[in-house]
Coordinates of N, CA and C in Angstrom, one line a residue:
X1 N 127.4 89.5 80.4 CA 126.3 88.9 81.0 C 125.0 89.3 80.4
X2 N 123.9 88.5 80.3 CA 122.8 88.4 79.7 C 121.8 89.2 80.3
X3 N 121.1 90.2 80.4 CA 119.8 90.8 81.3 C 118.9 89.8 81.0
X4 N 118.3 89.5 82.7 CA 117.7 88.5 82.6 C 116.1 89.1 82.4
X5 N 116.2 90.1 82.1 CA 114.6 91.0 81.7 C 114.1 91.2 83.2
X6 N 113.0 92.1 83.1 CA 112.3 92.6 84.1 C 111.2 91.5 85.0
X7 N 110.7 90.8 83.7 CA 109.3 89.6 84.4 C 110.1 88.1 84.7
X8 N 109.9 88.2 85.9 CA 110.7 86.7 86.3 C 109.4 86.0 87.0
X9 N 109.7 84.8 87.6 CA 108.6 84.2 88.2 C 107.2 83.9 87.8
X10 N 106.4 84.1 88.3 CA 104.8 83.8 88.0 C 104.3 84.7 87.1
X11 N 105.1 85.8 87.0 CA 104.8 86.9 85.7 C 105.1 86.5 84.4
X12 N 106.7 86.4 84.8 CA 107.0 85.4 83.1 C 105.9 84.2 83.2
X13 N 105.9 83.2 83.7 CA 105.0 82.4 83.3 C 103.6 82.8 82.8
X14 N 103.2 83.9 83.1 CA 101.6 83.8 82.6 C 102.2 84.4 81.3
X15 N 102.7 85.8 81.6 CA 103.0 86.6 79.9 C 103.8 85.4 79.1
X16 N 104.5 84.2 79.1 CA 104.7 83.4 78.2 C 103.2 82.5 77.2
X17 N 102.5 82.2 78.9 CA 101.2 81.1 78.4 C 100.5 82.0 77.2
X18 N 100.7 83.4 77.5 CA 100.0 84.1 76.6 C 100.1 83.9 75.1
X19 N 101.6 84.3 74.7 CA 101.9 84.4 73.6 C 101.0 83.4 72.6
X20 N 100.7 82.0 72.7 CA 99.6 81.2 71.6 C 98.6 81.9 71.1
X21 N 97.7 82.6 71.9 CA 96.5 83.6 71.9 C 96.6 84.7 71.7
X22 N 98.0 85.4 71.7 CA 98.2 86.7 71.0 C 98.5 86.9 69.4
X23 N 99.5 85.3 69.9 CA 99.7 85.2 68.4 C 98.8 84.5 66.9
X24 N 97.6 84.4 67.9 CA 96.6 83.6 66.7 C 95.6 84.9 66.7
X25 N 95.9 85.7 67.7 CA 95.3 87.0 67.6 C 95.9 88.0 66.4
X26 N 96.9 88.3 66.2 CA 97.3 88.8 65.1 C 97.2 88.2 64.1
X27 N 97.3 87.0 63.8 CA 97.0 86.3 62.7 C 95.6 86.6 62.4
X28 N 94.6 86.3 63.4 CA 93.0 86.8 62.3 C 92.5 88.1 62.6
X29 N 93.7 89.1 63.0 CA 93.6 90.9 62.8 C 92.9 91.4 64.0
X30 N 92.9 90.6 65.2 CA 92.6 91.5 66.5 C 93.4 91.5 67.9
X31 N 95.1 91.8 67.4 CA 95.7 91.8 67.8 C 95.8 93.1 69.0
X32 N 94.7 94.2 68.6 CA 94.5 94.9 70.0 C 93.3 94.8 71.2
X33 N 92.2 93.9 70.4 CA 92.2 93.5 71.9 C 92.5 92.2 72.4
X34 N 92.9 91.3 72.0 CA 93.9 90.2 72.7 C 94.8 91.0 73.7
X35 N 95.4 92.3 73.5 CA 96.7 92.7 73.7 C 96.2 93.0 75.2
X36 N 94.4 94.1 75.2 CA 94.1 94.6 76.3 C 93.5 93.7 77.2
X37 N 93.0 92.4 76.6 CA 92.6 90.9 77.7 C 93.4 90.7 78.1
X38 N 94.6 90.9 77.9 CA 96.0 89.8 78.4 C 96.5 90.9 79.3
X39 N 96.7 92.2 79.3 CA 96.9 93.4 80.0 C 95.8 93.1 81.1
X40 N 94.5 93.4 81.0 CA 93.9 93.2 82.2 C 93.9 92.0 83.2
X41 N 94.0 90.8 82.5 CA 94.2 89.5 83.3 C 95.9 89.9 83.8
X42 N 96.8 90.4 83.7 CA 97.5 90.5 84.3 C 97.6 91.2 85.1
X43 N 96.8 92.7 85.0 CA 96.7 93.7 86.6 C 95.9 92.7 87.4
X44 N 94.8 91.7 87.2 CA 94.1 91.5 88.3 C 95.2 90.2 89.1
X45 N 96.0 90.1 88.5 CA 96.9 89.1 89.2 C 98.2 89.8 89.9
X46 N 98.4 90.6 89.3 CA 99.8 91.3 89.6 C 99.6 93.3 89.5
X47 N 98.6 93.4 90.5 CA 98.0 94.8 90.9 C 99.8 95.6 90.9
X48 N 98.9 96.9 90.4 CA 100.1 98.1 90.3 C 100.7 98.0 91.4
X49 N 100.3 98.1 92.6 CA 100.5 98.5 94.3 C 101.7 97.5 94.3
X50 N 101.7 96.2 93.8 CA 102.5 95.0 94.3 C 103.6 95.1 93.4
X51 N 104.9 95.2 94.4 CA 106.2 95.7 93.8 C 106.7 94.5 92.6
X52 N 107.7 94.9 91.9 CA 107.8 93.9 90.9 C 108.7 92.9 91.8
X53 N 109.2 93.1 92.9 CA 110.3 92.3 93.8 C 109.6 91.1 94.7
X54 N 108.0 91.2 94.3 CA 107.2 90.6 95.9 C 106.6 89.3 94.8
X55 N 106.0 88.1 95.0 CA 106.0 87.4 94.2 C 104.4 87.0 95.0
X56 N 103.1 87.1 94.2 CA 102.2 87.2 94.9 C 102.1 85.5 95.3
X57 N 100.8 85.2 96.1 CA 101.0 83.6 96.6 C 100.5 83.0 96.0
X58 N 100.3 81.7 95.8 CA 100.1 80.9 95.3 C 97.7 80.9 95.3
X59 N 97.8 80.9 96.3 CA 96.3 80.9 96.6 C 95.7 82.4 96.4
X60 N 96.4 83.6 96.3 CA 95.8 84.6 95.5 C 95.9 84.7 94.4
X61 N 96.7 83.7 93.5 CA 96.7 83.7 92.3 C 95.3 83.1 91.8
X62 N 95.3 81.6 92.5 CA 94.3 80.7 92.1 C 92.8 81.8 92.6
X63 N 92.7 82.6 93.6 CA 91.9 83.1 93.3 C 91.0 84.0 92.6
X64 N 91.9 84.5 91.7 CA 91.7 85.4 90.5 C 90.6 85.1 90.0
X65 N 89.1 85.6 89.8 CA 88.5 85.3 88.7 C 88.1 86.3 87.7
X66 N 88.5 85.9 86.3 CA 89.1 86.7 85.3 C 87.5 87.5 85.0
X67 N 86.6 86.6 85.3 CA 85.0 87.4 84.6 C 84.7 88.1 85.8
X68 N 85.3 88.7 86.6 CA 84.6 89.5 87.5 C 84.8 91.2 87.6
X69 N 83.9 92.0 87.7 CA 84.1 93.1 87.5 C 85.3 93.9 87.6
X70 N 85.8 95.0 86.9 CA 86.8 95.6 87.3 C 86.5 96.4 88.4
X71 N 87.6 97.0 89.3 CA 87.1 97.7 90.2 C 87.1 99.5 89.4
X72 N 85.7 100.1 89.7 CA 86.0 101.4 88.8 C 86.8 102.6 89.7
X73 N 87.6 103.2 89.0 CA 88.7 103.8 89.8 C 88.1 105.4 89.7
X74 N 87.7 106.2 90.3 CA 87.2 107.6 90.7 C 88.1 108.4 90.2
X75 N 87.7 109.7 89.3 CA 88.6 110.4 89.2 C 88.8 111.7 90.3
X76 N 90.3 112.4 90.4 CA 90.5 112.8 91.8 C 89.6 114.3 91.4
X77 N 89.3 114.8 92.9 CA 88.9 116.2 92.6 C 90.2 116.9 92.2
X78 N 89.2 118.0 91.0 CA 90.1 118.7 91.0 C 90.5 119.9 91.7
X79 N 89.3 120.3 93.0 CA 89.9 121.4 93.8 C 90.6 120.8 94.8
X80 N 91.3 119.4 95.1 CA 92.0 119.2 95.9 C 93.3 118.8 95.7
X81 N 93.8 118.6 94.1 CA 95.2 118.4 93.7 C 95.9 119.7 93.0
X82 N 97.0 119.7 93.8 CA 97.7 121.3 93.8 C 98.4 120.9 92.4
X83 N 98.6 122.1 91.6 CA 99.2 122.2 90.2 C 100.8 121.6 90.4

């Protein structure tokens, strides 16, 4: 039997749409950051928190907007994380 890979659903669909623009990316040699726009448009659709099992909705997809700030992530204290 075939593994049907990890990205199914609305995931494979975007990482597929991608491939044109990665691949015309490597062709004129900016193949790393094509790689990190396609990486970030993907967390803002399919956040770490959201399990690979859960299939986000249709209307929080459409509400993605790609030009909008990242959210900046705080780094943790460090007198409060035990070794």
């Amino acid at each position: 039997m075939v593994n049907p890979g990890v990205f199914q659903g609305s995931r494979k669909e975007f990482l597929l749409s991608e491939r044109p623009s990665y691949s015309a990316a490597v062709a004129e040699g900016y193949a790393a950051d094509a790689l990190a726009m396609i990486q970030r448009r993907y967390f803002k659709r399919y956040p770490v928190e959201l399990p690979h099992t859960l299939e986000p909705s249709p209307e929080f997809l459409a509400a993605v907007d790609d030009n909008s700030a990242d959210i900046e992530i705080s780094m943790p204290d460090q007198d409060k994380i035990s070794e």
